[in-house]
Short mmCIF file of C-alpha atoms in Angstrom, two decimals:
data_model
loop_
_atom_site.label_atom_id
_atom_site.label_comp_id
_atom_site.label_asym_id
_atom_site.label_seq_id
_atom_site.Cartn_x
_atom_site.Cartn_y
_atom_site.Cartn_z
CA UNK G 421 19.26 25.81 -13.01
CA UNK G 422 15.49 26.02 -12.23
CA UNK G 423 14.38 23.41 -9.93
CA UNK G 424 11.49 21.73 -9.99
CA UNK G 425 9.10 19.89 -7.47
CA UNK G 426 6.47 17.41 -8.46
CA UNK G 427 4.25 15.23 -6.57
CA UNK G 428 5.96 11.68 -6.01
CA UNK G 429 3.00 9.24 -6.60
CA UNK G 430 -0.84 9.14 -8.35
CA UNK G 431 -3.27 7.28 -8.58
CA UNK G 432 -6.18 7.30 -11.36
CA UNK G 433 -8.65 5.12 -12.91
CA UNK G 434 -8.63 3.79 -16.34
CA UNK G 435 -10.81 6.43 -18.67
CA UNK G 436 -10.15 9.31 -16.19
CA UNK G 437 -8.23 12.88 -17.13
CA UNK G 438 -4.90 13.07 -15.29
CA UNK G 439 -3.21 16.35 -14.14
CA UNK G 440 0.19 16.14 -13.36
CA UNK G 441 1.87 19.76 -12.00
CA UNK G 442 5.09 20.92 -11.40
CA UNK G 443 6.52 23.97 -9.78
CA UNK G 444 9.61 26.06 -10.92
CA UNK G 445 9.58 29.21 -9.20
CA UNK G 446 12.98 30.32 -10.18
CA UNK G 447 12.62 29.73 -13.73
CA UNK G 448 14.64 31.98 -16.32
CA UNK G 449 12.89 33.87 -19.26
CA UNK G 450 14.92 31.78 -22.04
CA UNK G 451 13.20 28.35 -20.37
CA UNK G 452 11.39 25.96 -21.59
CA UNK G 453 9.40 23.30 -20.07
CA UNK G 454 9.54 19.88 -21.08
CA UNK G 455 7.92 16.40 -19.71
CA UNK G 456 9.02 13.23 -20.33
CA UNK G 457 7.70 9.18 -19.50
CA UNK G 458 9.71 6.59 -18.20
CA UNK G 459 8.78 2.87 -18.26
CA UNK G 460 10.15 0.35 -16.01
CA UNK G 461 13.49 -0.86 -17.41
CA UNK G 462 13.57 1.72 -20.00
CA UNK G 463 15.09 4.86 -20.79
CA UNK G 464 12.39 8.31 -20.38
CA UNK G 465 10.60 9.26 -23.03
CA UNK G 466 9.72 12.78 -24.33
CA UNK G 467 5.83 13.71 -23.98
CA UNK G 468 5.71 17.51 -24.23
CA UNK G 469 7.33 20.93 -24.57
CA UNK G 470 5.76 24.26 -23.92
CA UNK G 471 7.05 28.14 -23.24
CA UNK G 472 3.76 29.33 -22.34
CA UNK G 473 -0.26 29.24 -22.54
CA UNK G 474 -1.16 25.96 -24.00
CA UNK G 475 0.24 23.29 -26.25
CA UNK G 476 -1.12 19.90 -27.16
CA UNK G 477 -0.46 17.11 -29.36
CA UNK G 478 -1.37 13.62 -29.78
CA UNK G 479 -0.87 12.39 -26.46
CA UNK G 480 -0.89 14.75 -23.99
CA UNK G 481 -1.33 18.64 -22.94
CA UNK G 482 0.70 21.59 -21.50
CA UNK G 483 -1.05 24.24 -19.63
CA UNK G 484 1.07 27.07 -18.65
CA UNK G 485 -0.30 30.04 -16.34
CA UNK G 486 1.67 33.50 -17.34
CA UNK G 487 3.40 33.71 -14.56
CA UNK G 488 5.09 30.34 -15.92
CA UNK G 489 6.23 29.59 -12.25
CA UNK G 490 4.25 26.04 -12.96
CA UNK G 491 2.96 23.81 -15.48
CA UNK G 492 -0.03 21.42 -16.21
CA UNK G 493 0.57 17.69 -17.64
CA UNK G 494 -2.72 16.75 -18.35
CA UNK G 495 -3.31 13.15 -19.98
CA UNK G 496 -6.94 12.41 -21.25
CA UNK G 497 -8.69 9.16 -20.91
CA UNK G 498 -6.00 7.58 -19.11
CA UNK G 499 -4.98 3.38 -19.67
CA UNK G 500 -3.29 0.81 -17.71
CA UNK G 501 -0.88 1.48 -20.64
CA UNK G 502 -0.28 5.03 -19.02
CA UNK G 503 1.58 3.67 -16.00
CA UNK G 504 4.64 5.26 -15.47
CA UNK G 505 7.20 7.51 -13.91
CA UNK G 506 6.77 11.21 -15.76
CA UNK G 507 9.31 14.01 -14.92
CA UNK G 508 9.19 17.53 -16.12
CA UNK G 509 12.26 19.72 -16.61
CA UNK G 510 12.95 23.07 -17.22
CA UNK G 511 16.31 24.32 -19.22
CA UNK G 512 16.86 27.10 -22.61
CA UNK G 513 17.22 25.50 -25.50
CA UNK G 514 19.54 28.26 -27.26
CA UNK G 515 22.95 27.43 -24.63
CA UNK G 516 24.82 24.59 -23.96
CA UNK G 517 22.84 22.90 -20.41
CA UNK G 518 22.91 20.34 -17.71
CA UNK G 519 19.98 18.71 -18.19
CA UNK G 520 18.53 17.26 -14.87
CA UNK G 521 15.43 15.69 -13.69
CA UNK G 522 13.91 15.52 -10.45
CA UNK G 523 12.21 12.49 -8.91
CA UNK G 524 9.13 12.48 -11.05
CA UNK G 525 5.63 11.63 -10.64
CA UNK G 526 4.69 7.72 -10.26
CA UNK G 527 1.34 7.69 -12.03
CA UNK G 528 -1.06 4.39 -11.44
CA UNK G 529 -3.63 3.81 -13.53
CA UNK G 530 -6.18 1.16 -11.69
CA UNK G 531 -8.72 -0.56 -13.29
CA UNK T 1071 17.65 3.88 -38.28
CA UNK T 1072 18.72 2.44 -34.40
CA UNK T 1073 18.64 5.74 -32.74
CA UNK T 1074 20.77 5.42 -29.68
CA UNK T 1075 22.48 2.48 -29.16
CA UNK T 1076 24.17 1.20 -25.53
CA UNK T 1077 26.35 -2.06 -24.85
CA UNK T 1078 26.67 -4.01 -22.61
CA UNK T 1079 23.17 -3.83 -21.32
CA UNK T 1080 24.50 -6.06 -18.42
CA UNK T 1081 27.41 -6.13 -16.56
CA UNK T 1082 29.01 -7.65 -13.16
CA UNK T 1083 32.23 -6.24 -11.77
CA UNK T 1084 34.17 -6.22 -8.99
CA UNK T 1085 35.32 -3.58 -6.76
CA UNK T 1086 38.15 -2.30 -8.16
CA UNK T 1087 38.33 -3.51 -11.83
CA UNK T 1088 37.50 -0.75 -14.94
CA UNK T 1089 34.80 -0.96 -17.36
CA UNK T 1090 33.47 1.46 -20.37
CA UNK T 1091 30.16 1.96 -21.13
CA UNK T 1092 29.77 2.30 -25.07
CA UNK T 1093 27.72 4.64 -26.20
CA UNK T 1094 26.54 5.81 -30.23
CA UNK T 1095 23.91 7.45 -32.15
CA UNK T 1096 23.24 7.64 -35.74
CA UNK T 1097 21.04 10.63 -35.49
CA UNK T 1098 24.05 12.77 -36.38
CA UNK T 1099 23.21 15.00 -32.73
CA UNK T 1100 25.74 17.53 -31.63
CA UNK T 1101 25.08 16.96 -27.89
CA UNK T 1102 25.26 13.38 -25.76
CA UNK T 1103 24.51 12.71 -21.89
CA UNK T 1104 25.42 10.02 -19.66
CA UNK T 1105 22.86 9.40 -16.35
CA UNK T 1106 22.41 7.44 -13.89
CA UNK T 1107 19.94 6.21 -11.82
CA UNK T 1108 19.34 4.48 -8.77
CA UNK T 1109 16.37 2.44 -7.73
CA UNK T 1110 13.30 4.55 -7.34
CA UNK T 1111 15.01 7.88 -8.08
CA UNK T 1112 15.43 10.29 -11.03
CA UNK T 1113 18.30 10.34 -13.54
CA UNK T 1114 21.01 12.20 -12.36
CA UNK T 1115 23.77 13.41 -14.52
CA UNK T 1116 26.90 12.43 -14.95
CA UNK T 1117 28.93 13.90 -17.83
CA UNK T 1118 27.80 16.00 -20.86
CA UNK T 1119 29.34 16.74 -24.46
CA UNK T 1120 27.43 19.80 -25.71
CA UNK T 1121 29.61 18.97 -28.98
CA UNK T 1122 32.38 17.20 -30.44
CA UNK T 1123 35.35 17.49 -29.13
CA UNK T 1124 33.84 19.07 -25.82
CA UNK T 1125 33.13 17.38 -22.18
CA UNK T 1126 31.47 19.05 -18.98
CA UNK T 1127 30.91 17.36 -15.26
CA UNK T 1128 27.41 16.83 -14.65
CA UNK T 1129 26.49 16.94 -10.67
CA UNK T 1130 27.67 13.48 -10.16
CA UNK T 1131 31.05 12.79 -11.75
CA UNK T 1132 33.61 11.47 -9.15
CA UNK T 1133 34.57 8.32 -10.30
CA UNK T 1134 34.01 8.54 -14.01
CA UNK T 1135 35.77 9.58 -17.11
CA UNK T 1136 34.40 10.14 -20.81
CA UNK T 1137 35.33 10.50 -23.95
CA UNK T 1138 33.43 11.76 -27.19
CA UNK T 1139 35.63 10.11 -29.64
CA UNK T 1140 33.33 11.44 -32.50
CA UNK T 1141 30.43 12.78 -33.33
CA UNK T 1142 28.36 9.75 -33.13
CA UNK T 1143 30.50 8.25 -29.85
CA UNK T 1144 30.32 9.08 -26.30
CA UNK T 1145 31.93 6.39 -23.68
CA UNK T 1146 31.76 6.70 -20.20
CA UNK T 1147 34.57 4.68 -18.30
CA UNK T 1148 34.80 3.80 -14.80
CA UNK T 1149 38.50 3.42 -13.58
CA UNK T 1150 38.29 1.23 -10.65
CA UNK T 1151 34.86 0.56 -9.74
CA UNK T 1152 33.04 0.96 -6.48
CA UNK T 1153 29.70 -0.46 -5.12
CA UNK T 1154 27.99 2.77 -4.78
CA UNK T 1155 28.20 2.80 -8.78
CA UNK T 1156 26.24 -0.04 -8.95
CA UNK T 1157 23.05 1.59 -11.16
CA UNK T 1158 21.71 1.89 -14.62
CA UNK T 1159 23.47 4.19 -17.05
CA UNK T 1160 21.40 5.92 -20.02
CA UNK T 1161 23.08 7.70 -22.30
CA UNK T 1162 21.06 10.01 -24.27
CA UNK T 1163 21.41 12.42 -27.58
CA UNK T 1164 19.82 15.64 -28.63
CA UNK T 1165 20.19 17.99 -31.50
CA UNK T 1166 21.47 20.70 -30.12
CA UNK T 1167 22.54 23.65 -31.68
CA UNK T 1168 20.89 22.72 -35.47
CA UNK T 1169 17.76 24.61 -36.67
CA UNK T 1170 15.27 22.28 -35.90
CA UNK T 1171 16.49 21.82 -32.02
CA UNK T 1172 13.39 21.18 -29.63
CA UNK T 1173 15.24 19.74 -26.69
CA UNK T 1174 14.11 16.06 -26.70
CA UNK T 1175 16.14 13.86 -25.83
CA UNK T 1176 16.49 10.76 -26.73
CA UNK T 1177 17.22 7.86 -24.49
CA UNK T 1178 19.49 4.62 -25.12
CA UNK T 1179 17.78 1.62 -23.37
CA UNK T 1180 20.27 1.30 -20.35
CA UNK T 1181 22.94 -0.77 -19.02
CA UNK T 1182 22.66 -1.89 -15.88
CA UNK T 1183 25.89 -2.44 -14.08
CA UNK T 1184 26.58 -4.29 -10.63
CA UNK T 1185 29.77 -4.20 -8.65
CA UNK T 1186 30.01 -6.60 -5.96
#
C-alpha cells in the first residue's frame, strides 16, 4: 500500500488559491490518486481523482508531476464554506483494496 | 435514492455488552467498508467486503466481526465492547468491479458509539 504524507494544518484567506500536496513515493504503476473532504460530524467526501498530468472539474484541481511520486490539490477562490479536513489516497482501481487514509490536511479559511 | 444509510447514529454501552452497527446501500455497489475514527485522526479501517459473500480484516479488526448478509447489507458487530472502541464508525460503498468504477466512495453519515 502506498503511503502518503500530507501537511496536518492550513491556513488561507477567503478569495485566495489553496494548494494542498501530498507525497507517495512508493506508489505502484496501476495507482490512482484520489482526494476527498470531510466536514465536522460527517462522513469524507470525494473531491478528485487523477493518474497523471492534470485533471479538473467543478470544484477543484489535480496536478500531477510525471514522476507521480506527489500530487497538487489546488482549490480556487477559497470560502469559509471550504473549511475542512481533506485527505488524499492512493490505491488501483482494477483489484480488490484496503482503502486507507492518512491524517489529512486541516484547511482554515479566515476571513 | 438514500445512498448509504447507518443506524443507530448514537449509541451508549457498557463495557462488556454487544452491539451491531447496521449498515445498507441502495446503490446496488459490489464493495462496502467499515472505519473508524478517533478524535482528530483519519479513518482507519476496519473490515472490507470487496463483494458479496466475501470479508477481509482491515488494519484494525481485533474486537469486531462483520457480516455482508447481501448485497446491499454490511453489519459490523462488536462482541463485548471495550472503551478503546469508543469512536465514530462510517461505513462506506463503492462500485467496484462494474464498468463505470472510479473509486469514490461514498460515505454513510456515522454512528458515534460510547462505551463507558
Amino acid at each position: 500500500l502506498a503511503k502518503t504524507t500530507q501537511p496536518i494544518s492550513m491556513d488561507s484567506y477567503e478569495g485566495q488559491e489553496v494548494n494542498i500536496t501530498c507525497s507517495h513515493n512508493n506508489i505502484a504503476t496501476n495507482d490512482y490518486i484520489t482526494w476527498y473532504q470531510q466536514f465536522p460530524s460527517q462522513g469524507p467526501r470525494f473531491i478528485i481523482q487523477g493518474y497523471k498530468t492534470k485533471v479538473t472539474n467543478e470544484v477543484a484541481s489535480l496536478f500531477i508531476p510525471a514522476d507521480r511520486k506527489s500530487s497538487t490539490l489546488s482549490l480556487p477562490r477559497v470560502s469559509l464554506s471550504d473549511t475542512a479536513v481533506y485527505y488524499c489516497l492512493v490505491g488501483s482501481l482494477r483489484s480488490a483494496r484496503q482503502l486507507t487514509f492518512g491524517s489529512g490536511t486541516q484547511l482554515t479559511v479566515l476571513p | 435514492n438514500a445512498g448509504v444509510t447507518q443506524t443507530p447514529k448514537f449509541q451508549v454501552l457498557k463495557t462488556g455488552q454487544s452491539m451491531t452497527l447496521q449498515c445498507a446501500q441502495d446503490m446496488n455497489h459490489n464493495s462496502m467498508y467499515w472505519y473508524r475514527q478517533d478524535p482528530g485522526m483519519g479513518l482507519r479501517l476496519i473490515y472490507y467486503s470487496a463483494s458479496e459473500g466475501t470479508t477481509d480484516k482491515g488494519e484494525v479488526p481485533n474486537g469486531y466481526n462483520v457480516s455482508r448478509l447481501n448485497k446491499r447489507e454490511f453489519s459490523l458487530r462488536l462482541e463485548s465492547a471495550a472503551p478503546s472502541q469508543t469512536s465514530v464508525y462510517f461505513c462506506a460503498s463503492e462500485d467496484r468491479g462494474q464498468t463505470s468504477n472510479t473509486g469514490e466512495l461514498f460515505f454513510g453519515e456515522g454512528s458515534r458509539l460510547t462505551v463507558l
